[in-house]
């Protein structure tokens, strides 16, 4: 539009133009007549298929909102994008100026290199805090707050905010009336899931993580992720839970379950002694729990039914149970006059604070590979534009399906447990002892998130995730890269860094812009990282946002009295992955990290 008016210098050319216009009109007339004629023979469905939603083509740039109008027309709403013009392509002055200041994701390369620079910053705590605050704010800008989209509509709705059992969406679903499942790009039908699994994801040999992450890291991610989403709702767009870091993976989501897990004495959680050590209570005592659908011989009452389906998750459930009861003992030392209720509620706040801190200082630090020391200091964000509210994204939920981490086998005391053995019952924990089992988690390397690194027993989970991502009509990987201010990939090889995988992908997706979100995340080149840059940055941005949007970090909660005074305050300030394990395992106290120790 508006670009076709060229000045024509002489009569001859003007004549040529008229001839062109005339012949074009004839063509249009013929085509439209034949179209109308052809239409007579088409069914209604076929007619509908001929015309598609113009927004399928994603014409609006820079996150402008596309709205289709009648007659295959559309408008772009550029409000708040920093751009204007028909397709939101012309930057405003402010946008031009601010483009010189890199955001946290564009600066990822810098944040993960230049050790000498970060050494200086880390030594100067004032400077470090300033840099951290900017980093946290910049990362939180990638999460829309309040939430805007959900999975049932391609446009903004009131329910996206008010119905809080709906996952929110970073990007709305692909419009329904589109020529291809990904909009206008790629094949008419998405590639067969079984073929994808077999060709792209099946592990031929184990690829270990170049960052040396261990299985403790893998299970931490799995365990803490459960507090956001306790379980699927009745469809992939719905979830149970609060979507917040509420420590519901330790206490349960519903009041009924929380009551059942409590002992009623000194604020403590119910437990049982096995082999002289404290473990979660048995299920028969707590048969009424809403989470206790008997899962594969489950015999323990836990905040989440899957926690007894895998020994690694069971270890974390046990350690946090012990920590809660330990915190109660500490509180009781200074508050012997407090009743069970007050001790329990206060210990719950303290433990929630510990979860938040360890997730930042140990987990995100390792995941991000930032050279900046991430310090836990909620005060940094007080009185800034940061919003203390969070809703879990459907994309976040998918992204955390980190199956390639899972190794093929685990050596404990020279006993070789294959993946099948140790990903199901709890035998290794009780046969070898929780200390020995935890040590094995520390010593075993996790896999890298990349193509062809899924163990066979994980195929069903992978297929389920791929199926759900199609039901949710996620936009392609490149659309998400734009949303997170990353350059879209230009070719399959640029995406994968591997010729063979690139040609496999090209065969099934045809166009780089048609590569599905979750598939793209999994096959992206990981270089020397745990995963590709896209997955890493999205995971870090969303995790940081959920950490700091915990109410505990707000001005009203973040004070010693919330945590029973100095006693609880110090517990949170001093906690770390290392302390958590050392204080709660009988014999094992060594350097607890998320990397394999030599
Ligand atoms: C939220 O949305 C789901 C799915 O549309 C619906 O079943 C549920 O009733 C809604 N909840 C509320 C509180 O509106
Ligand atoms: C439960 O365990 C018993 C023996 O330990 C076994 O025979 C049975 O198959 C298991 N059931 C399930 C559902 O895993
Ligand atoms: C452990 O068992 C697996 C097969 O289950 C085997 O591939 C691996 O080599 C064994 N490892 C050791 C150290 O024995
Ligand atoms: C915890 O930290 C405080 C300072 O915040 C310190 O005085 C105290 O000794 C520490 N306690 C433990 C058990 O490390």
XYZ file of C-alpha atoms and ligand atoms in Angstrom:
654
model
C 0.000 0.000 0.000
C 1.123 3.532 -0.814
C 4.335 2.299 -2.371
C 3.215 1.916 -5.984
C 2.997 5.567 -7.062
C 5.984 6.047 -9.312
C 6.221 9.070 -11.593
C 6.093 8.149 -15.266
C 8.116 10.500 -17.502
C 6.462 10.238 -20.890
C 3.310 9.472 -22.809
C 4.502 6.097 -24.048
C 4.959 4.804 -20.576
C 1.587 6.186 -19.549
C 0.025 4.230 -22.387
C 1.835 1.143 -21.317
C 0.475 1.622 -17.839
C -3.079 1.883 -19.102
C -2.634 -1.249 -21.179
C -1.312 -3.022 -18.110
C -4.188 -1.854 -15.951
C -6.730 -2.897 -18.563
C -5.273 -6.332 -19.058
C -4.970 -6.779 -15.315
C -8.663 -5.928 -14.915
C -9.557 -8.493 -17.515
C -7.505 -11.106 -15.700
C -9.123 -10.215 -12.393
C -12.557 -10.399 -13.959
C -11.885 -13.777 -15.529
C -10.332 -15.172 -12.391
C -13.106 -13.929 -10.121
C -15.796 -15.190 -12.480
C -14.268 -18.597 -12.724
C -13.761 -18.557 -8.976
C -17.442 -17.805 -8.490
C -18.336 -20.478 -10.988
C -16.027 -22.937 -9.301
C -17.554 -21.963 -6.017
C -20.850 -23.401 -7.033
C -19.366 -26.854 -6.987
C -17.578 -26.418 -3.613
C -18.991 -27.462 -0.316
C -19.282 -24.839 2.364
C -16.259 -26.228 4.156
C -14.122 -26.003 1.083
C -15.150 -22.415 0.505
C -14.204 -21.569 4.043
C -10.848 -23.228 3.495
C -10.144 -21.043 0.487
C -10.309 -17.859 2.478
C -8.106 -17.695 5.465
C -7.595 -15.408 8.354
C -5.054 -12.814 7.151
C -3.497 -12.872 10.629
C -2.238 -16.405 9.861
C 0.573 -14.688 8.029
C 1.606 -12.708 11.113
C 1.763 -9.414 9.209
C 2.200 -7.193 12.296
C 5.823 -6.751 13.303
C 7.333 -5.952 16.700
C 4.577 -7.660 18.705
C 1.812 -5.486 17.213
C -1.598 -7.142 17.614
C -3.246 -8.381 14.423
C -7.041 -8.232 14.125
C -8.748 -9.611 11.047
C -11.548 -7.649 9.435
C -14.061 -8.550 6.781
C -12.856 -9.036 3.200
C -9.543 -10.632 4.120
C -8.259 -7.409 5.581
C -6.501 -6.825 8.880
C -5.328 -4.066 11.169
C -2.259 -3.952 13.377
C -2.568 -2.371 16.798
C 0.886 -0.978 17.573
C -0.028 0.550 20.938
C 2.793 0.242 23.425
C 5.129 -1.541 21.024
C 7.335 1.485 20.462
C 6.602 1.274 16.730
C 3.985 2.702 14.394
C 2.898 2.368 10.762
C 0.511 -0.022 9.047
C 2.537 -3.042 10.163
C 4.215 -1.506 13.225
C 7.557 -1.284 11.456
C 8.559 2.325 12.050
C 10.352 2.877 15.363
C 9.475 5.808 17.616
C 12.356 8.049 18.705
C 12.360 6.554 22.198
C 12.630 3.043 20.740
C 15.641 4.057 18.680
C 17.346 5.538 21.716
C 16.597 2.623 24.039
C 17.801 0.112 21.455
C 21.315 1.084 22.493
C 20.723 -0.325 25.978
C 20.826 -4.118 25.757
C 18.249 -6.146 27.676
C 19.170 -9.158 29.796
C 18.627 -11.614 26.955
C 20.581 -9.707 24.317
C 23.356 -9.389 26.888
C 23.370 -13.133 27.575
C 26.715 -13.651 25.848
C 28.302 -10.944 27.952
C 26.712 -12.203 31.164
C 28.224 -15.632 30.630
C 31.744 -14.609 29.647
C 34.300 -11.924 30.613
C 35.144 -13.497 33.959
C 37.554 -10.694 34.838
C 34.755 -8.128 34.550
C 32.305 -10.104 36.660
C 34.993 -10.816 39.245
C 35.259 -7.088 39.817
C 31.486 -6.666 39.974
C 31.023 -9.630 42.324
C 33.598 -8.281 44.778
C 31.853 -4.937 45.077
C 28.523 -5.787 46.692
C 26.950 -2.381 46.080
C 27.747 -2.594 42.392
C 26.678 -6.233 42.204
C 23.299 -5.369 43.722
C 22.758 -2.545 41.243
C 23.570 -4.807 38.318
C 21.398 -7.609 39.743
C 18.405 -5.296 40.171
C 18.658 -4.184 36.542
C 19.018 -7.769 35.430
C 15.956 -8.955 37.386
C 13.840 -6.076 36.108
C 14.931 -6.617 32.549
C 14.172 -10.343 32.756
C 10.781 -9.741 34.340
C 9.868 -7.465 31.417
C 9.629 -10.591 29.285
C 6.641 -11.769 31.319
C 3.398 -9.938 30.596
C 1.824 -8.826 33.826
C -1.156 -8.930 34.213
C -1.663 -12.011 32.026
C -3.324 -11.372 28.658
C -3.781 -14.557 26.680
C -4.960 -18.085 27.379
C -5.162 -21.131 25.160
C -8.844 -21.139 24.238
C -8.798 -17.855 22.341
C -6.501 -16.225 19.821
C -7.308 -12.788 21.223
C -7.213 -11.079 24.609
C -9.972 -12.130 27.025
C -11.185 -11.281 30.518
C -10.774 -14.916 31.533
C -7.064 -14.738 30.802
C -6.873 -12.731 33.982
C -9.871 -13.762 36.029
C -9.887 -17.530 35.528
C -6.809 -18.495 37.455
C -6.920 -22.170 36.652
C -6.050 -21.337 33.057
C -2.410 -21.296 32.069
C -1.585 -17.924 30.619
C 0.201 -17.633 27.294
C 3.206 -15.667 26.255
C 1.892 -15.719 22.695
C -1.708 -16.511 21.703
C -2.506 -19.705 19.800
C -2.181 -19.854 15.994
C -5.494 -18.672 14.465
C -7.929 -21.450 13.614
C -8.644 -20.713 9.944
C -5.124 -20.998 8.545
C -3.714 -22.732 5.485
C -1.211 -24.674 7.604
C -1.070 -25.648 11.286
C 1.683 -23.076 11.885
C -0.090 -20.253 10.022
C 0.898 -19.982 6.405
C 4.330 -21.637 6.620
C 5.305 -25.265 6.464
C 3.409 -28.411 5.489
C -0.379 -28.820 5.556
C -0.028 -31.431 8.260
C 2.460 -31.451 11.098
C 4.982 -34.290 11.025
C 3.978 -37.587 12.547
C 4.941 -37.672 16.232
C 6.254 -41.247 16.199
C 8.530 -40.401 13.283
C 9.801 -37.289 15.052
C 10.593 -39.277 18.165
C 12.342 -41.998 16.239
C 14.401 -39.734 13.995
C 14.994 -36.603 16.038
C 14.783 -37.534 19.688
C 15.659 -41.189 20.213
C 18.953 -41.514 22.076
C 21.550 -43.555 20.225
C 24.264 -42.802 22.702
C 24.138 -40.751 25.860
C 25.237 -37.113 25.371
C 26.329 -35.772 28.758
C 25.838 -32.141 29.724
C 29.010 -30.138 28.940
C 28.345 -28.050 32.066
C 28.660 -31.175 34.182
C 25.212 -30.900 35.724
C 24.384 -33.848 37.940
C 21.157 -35.694 38.592
C 20.572 -33.677 41.759
C 20.040 -30.715 39.435
C 17.611 -32.657 37.297
C 15.542 -33.746 40.274
C 15.612 -30.307 41.842
C 14.061 -28.917 38.652
C 11.434 -31.647 38.564
C 10.600 -31.293 42.241
C 10.378 -27.514 42.538
C 8.485 -27.315 39.236
C 5.653 -29.238 40.843
C 4.673 -26.336 43.061
C 3.523 -24.291 40.081
C 1.426 -27.016 38.579
C 0.157 -29.717 40.878
C -1.421 -31.547 38.041
C -3.062 -31.183 34.692
C -6.619 -29.913 34.772
C -9.191 -31.514 32.536
C -7.320 -30.251 29.455
C -3.813 -29.060 28.576
C -4.932 -25.427 28.914
C -5.897 -25.908 32.570
C -3.896 -26.637 35.662
C -4.326 -27.250 39.360
C -2.320 -25.241 41.809
C -1.667 -21.548 42.231
C 1.042 -21.079 39.619
C 3.165 -19.388 42.266
C 6.201 -20.419 44.291
C 4.007 -21.323 47.223
C 5.904 -24.415 48.462
C 2.821 -26.490 47.688
C 5.245 -29.217 46.580
C 6.043 -29.593 50.258
C 2.738 -28.783 51.939
C 0.045 -29.646 49.400
C -2.246 -27.420 47.390
C -5.491 -27.888 49.253
C -6.184 -27.189 52.895
C -7.557 -30.710 53.313
C -4.214 -32.216 52.245
C -2.215 -29.789 54.314
C -4.190 -30.834 57.383
C -3.640 -34.502 56.633
C 0.109 -34.004 56.344
C 0.314 -32.229 59.713
C 1.049 -34.001 62.952
C -0.746 -31.451 65.127
C 2.220 -31.273 67.505
C 4.694 -28.389 67.666
C 3.905 -27.347 64.108
C 5.536 -30.449 62.683
C 4.632 -32.508 59.665
C 3.686 -36.123 60.115
C 6.513 -38.578 59.484
C 7.582 -42.127 60.233
C 10.861 -43.661 61.299
C 12.274 -46.305 58.956
C 15.752 -47.795 59.491
C 16.170 -45.229 62.242
C 15.588 -42.265 59.927
C 12.745 -39.850 59.338
C 10.651 -40.417 56.198
C 7.260 -39.265 54.911
C 4.290 -40.999 56.571
C 2.720 -44.014 54.954
C -0.294 -43.591 52.772
C -2.602 -45.806 54.754
C -2.600 -43.170 57.507
C -3.550 -40.472 55.016
C -5.773 -42.364 52.642
C -8.126 -39.419 52.203
C -5.616 -37.155 50.528
C -6.810 -35.666 47.283
C -3.381 -36.229 45.757
C -3.198 -39.843 46.762
C -4.555 -41.694 43.773
C -2.522 -44.873 44.359
C 0.227 -44.594 41.844
C 2.331 -47.647 41.108
C 2.607 -49.120 44.565
C 2.751 -45.746 46.216
C 2.895 -46.201 49.903
C 3.852 -42.737 51.111
C 1.650 -39.729 51.707
C 3.242 -36.824 49.905
C 2.263 -33.421 48.635
C 2.309 -34.758 45.099
C 1.510 -38.312 43.958
C 4.448 -38.502 41.538
C 6.962 -37.917 44.317
C 6.989 -41.592 45.187
C 7.209 -42.697 41.579
C 10.837 -41.730 41.337
C 13.539 -42.054 43.977
C 15.100 -38.677 43.136
C 11.829 -36.859 43.760
C 11.296 -38.893 46.900
C 14.693 -37.757 48.228
C 13.720 -34.102 47.818
C 10.321 -34.696 49.412
C 12.048 -36.357 52.379
C 14.711 -33.673 52.762
C 12.155 -30.835 52.794
C 9.989 -32.720 55.278
C 12.998 -33.064 57.587
C 13.842 -29.399 57.054
C 10.358 -28.285 58.052
C 10.492 -30.300 61.224
C 13.991 -29.044 61.971
C 12.819 -25.443 61.534
C 9.981 -26.158 63.975
C 12.549 -27.287 66.548
C 14.531 -24.078 66.028
C 11.392 -21.956 66.403
C 10.349 -23.831 69.511
C 13.680 -22.959 71.163
C 12.758 -19.266 71.172
C 8.975 -19.455 71.052
C 8.115 -22.180 73.529
C 4.829 -20.380 74.180
C 3.594 -20.705 70.573
C 0.926 -23.244 69.722
C 1.007 -25.815 66.926
C -0.806 -23.542 64.479
C 1.579 -20.622 64.857
C 4.669 -22.818 64.708
C 3.404 -24.602 61.589
C 2.411 -21.449 59.723
C 5.655 -19.686 60.577
C 7.794 -22.692 59.671
C 5.910 -22.859 56.382
C 6.818 -19.244 55.621
C 10.447 -19.861 56.531
C 10.681 -22.991 54.387
C 8.979 -21.148 51.507
C 11.655 -18.473 51.851
C 14.336 -21.159 51.716
C 12.812 -22.626 48.554
C 12.864 -19.208 46.924
C 16.439 -18.516 47.950
C 17.909 -21.886 46.977
C 16.097 -21.775 43.663
C 17.745 -18.463 42.867
C 21.199 -18.786 44.352
C 21.864 -22.430 43.543
C 19.468 -23.457 40.808
C 19.200 -20.399 38.552
C 22.867 -19.595 39.078
C 23.820 -22.973 37.699
C 21.164 -23.042 34.991
C 21.937 -19.592 33.612
C 25.728 -19.943 33.759
C 25.808 -16.216 34.538
C 29.181 -15.061 35.814
C 27.387 -12.491 37.930
C 26.766 -13.878 41.430
C 23.003 -13.931 41.845
C 22.310 -12.632 45.312
C 18.950 -13.068 46.990
C 17.928 -9.602 48.031
C 14.232 -8.793 47.602
C 14.806 -5.220 48.785
C 16.441 -4.516 45.431
C 13.061 -4.624 43.747
C 11.043 -2.709 46.303
C 9.732 0.561 44.925
C 10.575 -0.375 41.353
C 8.154 -1.162 38.536
C 8.376 -4.877 39.401
C 4.966 -6.538 39.820
C 4.574 -8.991 42.699
C 2.209 -11.197 40.755
C 2.752 -14.171 38.516
C 0.728 -16.593 36.454
C 2.202 -19.762 35.088
C 2.563 -19.930 31.297
C 1.562 -22.950 29.236
C 4.893 -22.518 27.453
C 6.802 -22.552 30.751
C 5.087 -25.764 31.727
C 6.206 -27.369 28.463
C 9.660 -25.983 28.511
C 10.320 -27.648 31.857
C 9.914 -31.115 30.359
C 13.627 -31.759 30.518
C 13.694 -35.446 29.695
C 17.140 -35.514 28.062
C 18.670 -34.835 31.496
C 17.831 -38.348 32.539
C 20.859 -40.610 32.405
C 20.698 -44.265 31.393
C 21.858 -45.780 34.632
C 23.000 -44.923 38.100
C 25.813 -46.555 40.038
C 25.223 -46.770 43.761
C 27.791 -48.573 45.845
C 28.753 -50.462 42.702
C 25.165 -51.599 42.154
C 24.068 -50.703 38.649
C 20.462 -49.447 38.511
C 19.228 -49.047 34.968
C 16.946 -46.168 34.052
C 13.902 -48.400 34.251
C 14.701 -49.479 37.797
C 15.511 -46.130 39.216
C 12.849 -44.088 37.546
C 10.107 -46.114 39.156
C 10.061 -47.696 42.623
C 11.906 -46.490 45.649
C 14.101 -49.562 46.097
C 17.425 -47.785 45.563
C 16.656 -45.321 48.372
C 15.865 -48.034 50.872
C 18.288 -50.704 49.660
C 21.274 -48.384 49.556
C 20.158 -45.784 52.089
C 19.157 -42.227 51.366
C 22.684 -40.875 51.970
C 24.305 -43.249 49.508
C 21.573 -42.687 46.980
C 21.952 -38.908 47.257
C 25.674 -39.253 46.799
C 25.037 -41.167 43.585
C 22.815 -38.321 42.357
C 25.669 -35.928 43.047
C 28.175 -38.050 41.161
C 26.127 -38.917 38.088
C 26.159 -36.653 35.099
C 22.908 -35.495 33.552
C 22.348 -35.418 29.814
C 22.362 -32.325 27.642
C 19.106 -31.027 26.194
C 19.638 -31.626 22.527
C 18.462 -33.709 19.597
C 18.684 -37.502 19.862
C 19.097 -37.607 23.616
C 15.825 -39.019 24.942
C 16.063 -42.364 26.736
C 13.563 -44.950 25.595
C 11.497 -45.060 28.767
C 10.749 -41.351 28.325
C 9.175 -41.590 24.884
C 5.614 -41.736 26.242
C 6.152 -38.463 28.151
C 7.738 -36.813 25.140
C 4.898 -37.888 22.862
C 2.368 -36.614 25.359
C 4.131 -33.234 25.497
C 4.268 -32.967 21.710
C 0.620 -33.883 21.412
C -0.407 -31.328 24.016
C 1.678 -28.614 22.377
C -0.285 -29.188 19.167
C -3.605 -29.073 20.962
C -2.493 -25.756 22.429
C -1.564 -24.506 18.945
C 1.731 -22.987 20.057
C 3.288 -20.635 17.531
C 6.639 -21.647 16.077
C 10.031 -21.335 17.730
C 10.929 -18.242 15.703
C 7.808 -16.410 16.901
C 8.949 -17.030 20.474
C 12.441 -15.865 19.647
C 10.999 -12.578 18.457
C 8.951 -12.289 21.621
C 12.120 -12.747 23.685
C 14.087 -10.300 21.587
C 16.262 -12.939 19.944
C 16.975 -12.940 16.209
C 14.778 -15.527 14.465
C 16.746 -18.388 12.948
C 17.355 -17.993 9.225
C 18.008 -21.627 8.382
C 17.730 -25.115 9.780
C 21.470 -25.387 10.097
C 21.675 -22.166 12.045
C 19.092 -23.631 14.419
C 20.710 -27.017 14.951
C 24.382 -26.465 14.200
C 24.354 -29.966 12.757
C 23.891 -30.856 9.086
C 22.227 -34.216 9.660
C 19.623 -32.977 12.142
C 19.059 -29.890 9.990
C 18.221 -31.952 6.925
C 15.934 -34.235 8.945
C 14.076 -31.162 10.183
C 13.916 -29.545 6.779
C 12.428 -32.676 5.308
C 9.465 -32.555 7.674
C 8.979 -28.820 8.318
C 9.977 -27.346 4.927
C 10.208 -23.799 6.315
C 12.310 -22.677 9.290
C 9.387 -20.556 10.523
C 7.219 -23.657 10.758
C 9.399 -25.463 13.321
C 7.244 -26.147 16.364
C 8.028 -24.449 19.665
C 8.909 -27.460 21.800
C 10.623 -29.352 18.975
C 12.723 -26.291 18.173
C 13.715 -25.799 21.808
C 14.881 -29.394 22.056
C 16.935 -29.475 18.870
C 18.506 -26.026 19.119
C 22.310 -26.115 19.129
C 23.477 -26.202 22.707
C 27.174 -25.440 22.105
C 28.699 -25.670 25.558
C 25.451 -25.127 27.444
C 22.864 -27.270 29.203
C 20.420 -26.414 26.415
C 20.018 -24.012 23.518
C 20.015 -20.295 24.239
C 16.279 -19.892 23.644
C 15.212 -22.465 26.203
C 17.796 -21.271 28.697
C 16.763 -17.632 28.529
C 13.063 -18.348 28.672
C 13.546 -20.669 31.651
C 15.715 -18.125 33.465
C 13.375 -15.197 32.751
C 10.280 -17.044 33.925
C 11.967 -18.565 36.967
C 13.395 -15.242 38.127
C 9.980 -13.657 37.694
C 8.300 -16.371 39.744
C 10.971 -16.219 42.446
C 10.750 -12.504 43.003
C 6.999 -12.280 42.594
C 6.551 -14.499 45.635
C 4.634 -12.403 48.183
C 7.457 -13.176 50.627
C 9.662 -10.848 48.592
C 7.254 -7.914 48.781
C 7.737 -5.034 51.202
C 4.863 -6.184 53.386
C 6.178 -9.703 53.983
C 9.945 -9.306 53.756
C 10.792 -8.521 57.389
C 12.048 -10.622 60.317
C 8.729 -10.670 62.200
C 7.105 -12.592 59.318
C 9.546 -15.419 60.009
C 9.269 -15.555 63.770
C 11.974 -12.909 64.293
C 15.739 -13.256 64.034
C 15.634 -17.044 64.205
C 13.685 -17.522 60.980
C 15.257 -14.527 59.273
C 18.727 -16.002 59.797
C 17.638 -19.421 58.581
C 16.567 -17.911 55.249
C 19.605 -15.644 54.955
C 21.975 -18.521 55.639
C 20.322 -21.317 53.727
C 21.834 -22.966 50.670
C 21.640 -26.269 48.865
C 24.667 -27.328 50.858
C 23.098 -26.494 54.252
C 19.775 -28.027 53.307
C 21.383 -31.410 52.733
C 24.072 -31.274 55.402
C 21.538 -30.465 58.089
C 19.145 -33.187 57.030
C 21.252 -36.179 56.060
C 22.801 -38.302 58.765
C 26.215 -39.038 57.379
C 26.647 -37.186 54.146
C 27.952 -33.642 54.307
C 30.163 -32.680 51.445
C 30.199 -30.059 48.789
C 26.617 -30.134 47.563
C 26.426 -28.595 44.149
C 24.518 -29.015 40.947
C 27.678 -30.138 39.172
C 29.434 -33.468 39.293
C 32.395 -33.400 41.630
C 35.493 -35.190 40.537
C -12.002 -21.616 33.843
O -12.022 -22.125 32.522
C -12.392 -23.484 32.414
C -12.255 -23.879 30.959
O -12.868 -22.979 30.132
C -13.787 -23.707 32.963
O -14.105 -25.071 32.908
C -13.830 -23.227 34.390
O -15.144 -23.332 34.906
C -13.386 -21.780 34.473
N -13.308 -21.385 35.874
C -13.851 -20.255 36.322
C -13.668 -19.975 37.759
O -14.434 -19.482 35.589
C 3.496 -53.635 43.433
O 4.546 -54.364 44.030
C 4.402 -55.758 43.952
C 5.565 -56.431 44.694
O 6.400 -55.502 45.306
C 4.367 -56.196 42.506
O 4.165 -57.602 42.398
C 3.236 -55.476 41.781
O 3.260 -55.787 40.404
C 3.368 -53.949 41.949
N 2.234 -53.294 41.379
C 2.357 -52.238 40.564
C 1.072 -51.631 40.075
O 3.423 -51.742 40.245
C 25.214 -50.378 33.830
O 24.217 -51.025 33.097
C 24.014 -50.565 31.777
C 22.909 -51.351 31.150
O 21.802 -51.407 31.966
C 25.286 -50.668 30.978
O 25.103 -50.119 29.692
C 26.405 -49.926 31.685
O 27.615 -50.107 31.001
C 26.548 -50.426 33.108
N 27.573 -49.613 33.753
C 28.534 -50.113 34.515
C 29.560 -49.156 35.017
O 28.543 -51.279 34.812
C 23.336 -16.917 60.054
O 23.635 -15.614 59.633
C 23.786 -14.679 60.672
C 23.968 -13.345 60.043
O 22.917 -13.090 59.151
C 24.956 -15.087 61.559
O 25.092 -14.183 62.627
C 24.694 -16.474 62.092
O 25.796 -16.947 62.818
C 24.397 -17.458 60.977
N 23.959 -18.702 61.548
C 24.374 -19.864 61.123
C 23.784 -21.059 61.803
O 25.173 -19.988 60.209
